[in-house]
mmCIF file of N, CA and C in Angstrom:
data_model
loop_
_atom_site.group_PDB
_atom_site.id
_atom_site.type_symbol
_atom_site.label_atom_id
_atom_site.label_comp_id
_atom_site.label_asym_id
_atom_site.label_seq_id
_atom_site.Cartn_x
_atom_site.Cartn_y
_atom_site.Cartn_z
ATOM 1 N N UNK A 165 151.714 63.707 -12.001
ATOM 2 C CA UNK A 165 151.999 62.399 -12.573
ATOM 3 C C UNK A 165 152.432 62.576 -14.023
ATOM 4 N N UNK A 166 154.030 61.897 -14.242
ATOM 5 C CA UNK A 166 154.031 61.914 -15.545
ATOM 6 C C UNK A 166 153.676 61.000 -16.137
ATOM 7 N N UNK A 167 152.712 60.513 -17.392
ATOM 8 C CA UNK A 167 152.748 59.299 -18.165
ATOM 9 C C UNK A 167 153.737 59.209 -19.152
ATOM 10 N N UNK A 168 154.215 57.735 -19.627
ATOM 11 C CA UNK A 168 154.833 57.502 -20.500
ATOM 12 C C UNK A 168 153.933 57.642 -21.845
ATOM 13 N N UNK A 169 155.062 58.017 -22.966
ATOM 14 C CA UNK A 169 154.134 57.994 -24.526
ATOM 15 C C UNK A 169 152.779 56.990 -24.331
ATOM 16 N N UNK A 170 153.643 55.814 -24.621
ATOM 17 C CA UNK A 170 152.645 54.603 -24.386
ATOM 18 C C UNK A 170 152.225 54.364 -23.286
ATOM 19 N N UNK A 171 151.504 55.045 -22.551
ATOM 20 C CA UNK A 171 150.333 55.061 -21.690
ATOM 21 C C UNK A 171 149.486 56.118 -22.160
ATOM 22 N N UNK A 172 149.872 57.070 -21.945
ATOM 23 C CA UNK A 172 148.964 58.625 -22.857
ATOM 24 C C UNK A 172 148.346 58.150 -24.211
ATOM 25 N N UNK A 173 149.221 57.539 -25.410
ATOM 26 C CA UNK A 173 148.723 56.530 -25.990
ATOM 27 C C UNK A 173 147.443 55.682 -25.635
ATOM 28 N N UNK A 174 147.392 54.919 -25.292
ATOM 29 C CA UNK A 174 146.607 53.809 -24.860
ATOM 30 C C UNK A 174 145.678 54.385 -24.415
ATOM 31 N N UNK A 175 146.034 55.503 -23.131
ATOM 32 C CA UNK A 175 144.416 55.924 -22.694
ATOM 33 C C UNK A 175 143.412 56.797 -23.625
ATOM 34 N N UNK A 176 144.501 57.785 -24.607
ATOM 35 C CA UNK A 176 143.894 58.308 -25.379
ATOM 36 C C UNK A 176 142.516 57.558 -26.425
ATOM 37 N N UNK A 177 143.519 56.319 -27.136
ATOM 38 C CA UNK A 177 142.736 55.332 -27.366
ATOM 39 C C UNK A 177 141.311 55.039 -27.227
ATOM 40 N N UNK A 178 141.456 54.579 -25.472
ATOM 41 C CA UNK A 178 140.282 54.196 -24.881
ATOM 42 C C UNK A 178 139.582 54.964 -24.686
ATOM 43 N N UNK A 179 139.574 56.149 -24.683
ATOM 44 C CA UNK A 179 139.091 57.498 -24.552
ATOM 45 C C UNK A 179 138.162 58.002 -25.720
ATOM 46 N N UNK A 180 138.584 57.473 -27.178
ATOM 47 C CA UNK A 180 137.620 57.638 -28.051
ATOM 48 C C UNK A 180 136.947 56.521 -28.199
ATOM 49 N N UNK A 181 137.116 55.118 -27.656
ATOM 50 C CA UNK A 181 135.923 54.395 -27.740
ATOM 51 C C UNK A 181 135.236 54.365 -26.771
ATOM 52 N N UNK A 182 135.587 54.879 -25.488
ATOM 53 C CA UNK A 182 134.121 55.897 -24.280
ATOM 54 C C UNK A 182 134.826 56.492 -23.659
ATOM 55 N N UNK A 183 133.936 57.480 -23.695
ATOM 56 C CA UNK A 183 134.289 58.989 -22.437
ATOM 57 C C UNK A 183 134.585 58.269 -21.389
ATOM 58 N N UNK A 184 133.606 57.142 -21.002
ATOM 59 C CA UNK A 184 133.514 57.127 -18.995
ATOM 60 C C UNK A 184 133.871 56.178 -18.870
ATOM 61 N N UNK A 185 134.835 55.309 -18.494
ATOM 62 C CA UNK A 185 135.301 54.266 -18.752
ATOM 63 C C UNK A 185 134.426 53.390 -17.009
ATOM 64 N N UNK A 186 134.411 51.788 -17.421
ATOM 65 C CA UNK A 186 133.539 51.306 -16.342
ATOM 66 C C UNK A 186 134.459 51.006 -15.323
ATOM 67 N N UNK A 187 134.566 50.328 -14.219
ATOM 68 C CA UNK A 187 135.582 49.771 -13.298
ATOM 69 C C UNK A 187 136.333 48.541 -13.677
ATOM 70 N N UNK A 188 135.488 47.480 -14.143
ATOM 71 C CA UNK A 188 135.885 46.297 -14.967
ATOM 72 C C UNK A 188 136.921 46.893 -15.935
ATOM 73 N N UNK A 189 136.896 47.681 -17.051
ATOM 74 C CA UNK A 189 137.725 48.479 -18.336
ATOM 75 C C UNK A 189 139.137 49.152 -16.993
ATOM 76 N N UNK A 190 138.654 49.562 -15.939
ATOM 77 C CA UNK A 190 139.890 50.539 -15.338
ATOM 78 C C UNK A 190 140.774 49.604 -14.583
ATOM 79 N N UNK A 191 140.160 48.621 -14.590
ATOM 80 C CA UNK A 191 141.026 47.571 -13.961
ATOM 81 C C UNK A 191 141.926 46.792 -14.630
ATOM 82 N N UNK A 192 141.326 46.571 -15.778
ATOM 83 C CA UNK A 192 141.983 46.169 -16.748
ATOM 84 C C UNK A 192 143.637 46.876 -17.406
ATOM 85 N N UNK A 193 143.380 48.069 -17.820
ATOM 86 C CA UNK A 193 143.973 49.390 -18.111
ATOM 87 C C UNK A 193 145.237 49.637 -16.981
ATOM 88 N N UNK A 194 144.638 49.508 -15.862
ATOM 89 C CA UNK A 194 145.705 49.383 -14.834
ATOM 90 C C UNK A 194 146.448 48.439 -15.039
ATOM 91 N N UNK A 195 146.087 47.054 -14.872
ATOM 92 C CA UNK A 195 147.238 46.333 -14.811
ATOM 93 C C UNK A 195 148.360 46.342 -16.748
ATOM 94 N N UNK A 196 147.411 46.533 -17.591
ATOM 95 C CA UNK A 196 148.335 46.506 -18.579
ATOM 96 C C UNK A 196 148.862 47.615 -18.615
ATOM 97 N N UNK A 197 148.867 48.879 -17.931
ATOM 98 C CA UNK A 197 149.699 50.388 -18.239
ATOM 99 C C UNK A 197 150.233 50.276 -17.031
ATOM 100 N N UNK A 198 150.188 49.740 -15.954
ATOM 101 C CA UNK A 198 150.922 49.999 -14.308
ATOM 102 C C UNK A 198 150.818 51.423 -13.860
ATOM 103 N N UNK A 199 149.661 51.539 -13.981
ATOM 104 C CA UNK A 199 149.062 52.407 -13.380
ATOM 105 C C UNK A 199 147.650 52.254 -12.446
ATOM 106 N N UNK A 200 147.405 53.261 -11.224
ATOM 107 C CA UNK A 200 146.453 52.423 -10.224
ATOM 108 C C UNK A 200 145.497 52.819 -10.909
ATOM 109 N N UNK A 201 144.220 52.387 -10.367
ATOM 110 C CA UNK A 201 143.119 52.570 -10.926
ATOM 111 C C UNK A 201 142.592 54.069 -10.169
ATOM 112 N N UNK A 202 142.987 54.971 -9.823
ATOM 113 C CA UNK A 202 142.916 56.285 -8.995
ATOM 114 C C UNK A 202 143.792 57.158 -9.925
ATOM 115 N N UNK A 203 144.626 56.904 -11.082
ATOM 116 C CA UNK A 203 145.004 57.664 -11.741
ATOM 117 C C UNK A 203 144.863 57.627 -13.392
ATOM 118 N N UNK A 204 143.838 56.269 -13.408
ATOM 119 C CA UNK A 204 143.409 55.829 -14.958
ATOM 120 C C UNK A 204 141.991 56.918 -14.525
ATOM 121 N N UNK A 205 141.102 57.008 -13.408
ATOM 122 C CA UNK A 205 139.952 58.054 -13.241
ATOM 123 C C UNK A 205 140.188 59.113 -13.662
ATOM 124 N N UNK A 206 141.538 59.740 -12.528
ATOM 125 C CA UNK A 206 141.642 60.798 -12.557
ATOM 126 C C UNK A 206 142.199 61.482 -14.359
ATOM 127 N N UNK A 207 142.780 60.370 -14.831
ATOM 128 C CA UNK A 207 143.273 60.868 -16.231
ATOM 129 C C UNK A 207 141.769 61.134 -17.436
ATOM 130 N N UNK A 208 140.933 60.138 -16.752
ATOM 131 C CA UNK A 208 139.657 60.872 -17.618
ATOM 132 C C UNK A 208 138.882 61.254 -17.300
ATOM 133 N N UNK A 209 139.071 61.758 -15.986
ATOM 134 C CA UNK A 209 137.891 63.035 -15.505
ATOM 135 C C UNK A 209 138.692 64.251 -16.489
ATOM 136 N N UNK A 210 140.147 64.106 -16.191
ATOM 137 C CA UNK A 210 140.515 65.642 -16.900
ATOM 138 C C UNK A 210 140.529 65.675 -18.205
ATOM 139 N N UNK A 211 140.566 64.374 -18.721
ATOM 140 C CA UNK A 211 140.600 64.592 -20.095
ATOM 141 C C UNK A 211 139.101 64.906 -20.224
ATOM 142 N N UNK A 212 138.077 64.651 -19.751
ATOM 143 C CA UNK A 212 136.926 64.671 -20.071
ATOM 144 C C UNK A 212 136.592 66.097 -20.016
ATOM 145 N N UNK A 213 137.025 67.014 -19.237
ATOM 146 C CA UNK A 213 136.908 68.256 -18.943
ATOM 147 C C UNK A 213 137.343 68.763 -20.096
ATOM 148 N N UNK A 214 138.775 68.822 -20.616
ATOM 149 C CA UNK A 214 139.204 69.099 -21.642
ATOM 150 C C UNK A 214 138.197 69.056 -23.068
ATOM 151 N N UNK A 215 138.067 68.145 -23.221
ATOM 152 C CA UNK A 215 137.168 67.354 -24.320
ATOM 153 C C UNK A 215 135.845 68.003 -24.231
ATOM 154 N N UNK A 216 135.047 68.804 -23.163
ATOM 155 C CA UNK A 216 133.531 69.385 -23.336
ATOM 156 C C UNK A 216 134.112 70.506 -23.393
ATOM 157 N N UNK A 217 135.407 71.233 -22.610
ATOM 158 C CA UNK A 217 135.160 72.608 -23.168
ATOM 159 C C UNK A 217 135.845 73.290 -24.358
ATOM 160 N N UNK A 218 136.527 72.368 -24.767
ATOM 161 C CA UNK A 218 137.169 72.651 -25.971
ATOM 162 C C UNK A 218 135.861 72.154 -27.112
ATOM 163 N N UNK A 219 135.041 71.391 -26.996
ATOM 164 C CA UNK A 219 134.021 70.959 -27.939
ATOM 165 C C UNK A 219 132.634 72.755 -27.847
ATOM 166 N N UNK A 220 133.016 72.851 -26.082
ATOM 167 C CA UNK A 220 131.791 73.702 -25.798
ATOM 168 C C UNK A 220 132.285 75.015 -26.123
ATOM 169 N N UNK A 221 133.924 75.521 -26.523
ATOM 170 C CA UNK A 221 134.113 76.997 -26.821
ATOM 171 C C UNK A 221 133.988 77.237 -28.571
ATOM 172 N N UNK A 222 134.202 75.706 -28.789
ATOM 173 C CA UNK A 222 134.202 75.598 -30.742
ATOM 174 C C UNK A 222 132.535 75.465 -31.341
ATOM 175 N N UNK A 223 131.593 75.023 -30.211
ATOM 176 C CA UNK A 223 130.414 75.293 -30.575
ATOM 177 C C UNK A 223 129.933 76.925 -30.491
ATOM 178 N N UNK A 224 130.321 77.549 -29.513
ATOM 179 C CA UNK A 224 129.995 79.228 -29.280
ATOM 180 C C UNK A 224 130.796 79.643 -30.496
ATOM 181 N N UNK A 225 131.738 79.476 -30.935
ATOM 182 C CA UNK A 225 132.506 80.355 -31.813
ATOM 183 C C UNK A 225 131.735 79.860 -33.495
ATOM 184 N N UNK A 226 131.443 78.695 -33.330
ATOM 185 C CA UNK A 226 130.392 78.611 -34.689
ATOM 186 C C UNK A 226 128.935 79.026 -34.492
ATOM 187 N N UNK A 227 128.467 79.465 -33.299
ATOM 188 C CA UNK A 227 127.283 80.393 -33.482
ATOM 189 C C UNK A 227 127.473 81.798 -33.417
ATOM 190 N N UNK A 228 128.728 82.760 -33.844
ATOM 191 C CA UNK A 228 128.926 83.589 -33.599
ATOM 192 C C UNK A 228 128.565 84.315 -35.509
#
């Protein structure tokens, strides 16, 4: 899936005001980005992945 700027945008956004977004918030998100609500998840499960291990390899490298 490619996103447009302004969607990657937007979710990024929502992404720093919560990790886990609720169903009510993904429903929402969907209809203003036109995107389903199966690919607003899937965009922050991975971002979420991203986001602990890039937080979890910069914590090991400052206890080194």
């Amino acid at each position: 899936m490619v996103y447009t700027d302004f969607q990657r945008l937007e979710l990024e956004k929502e992404f720093r005001t919560t990790q886990f977004i609720n169903s009510e918030r993904k429903s929402q998100l969907s209809s203003e980005l036109q995107l389903t609500e199966r690919q607003i998840k899937i965009w922050f499960q991975n971002r979420f992945v991203f986001f602990f291990f890039f937080h979890l390899n910069h914590s090991k490298r400052d206890l080194k």
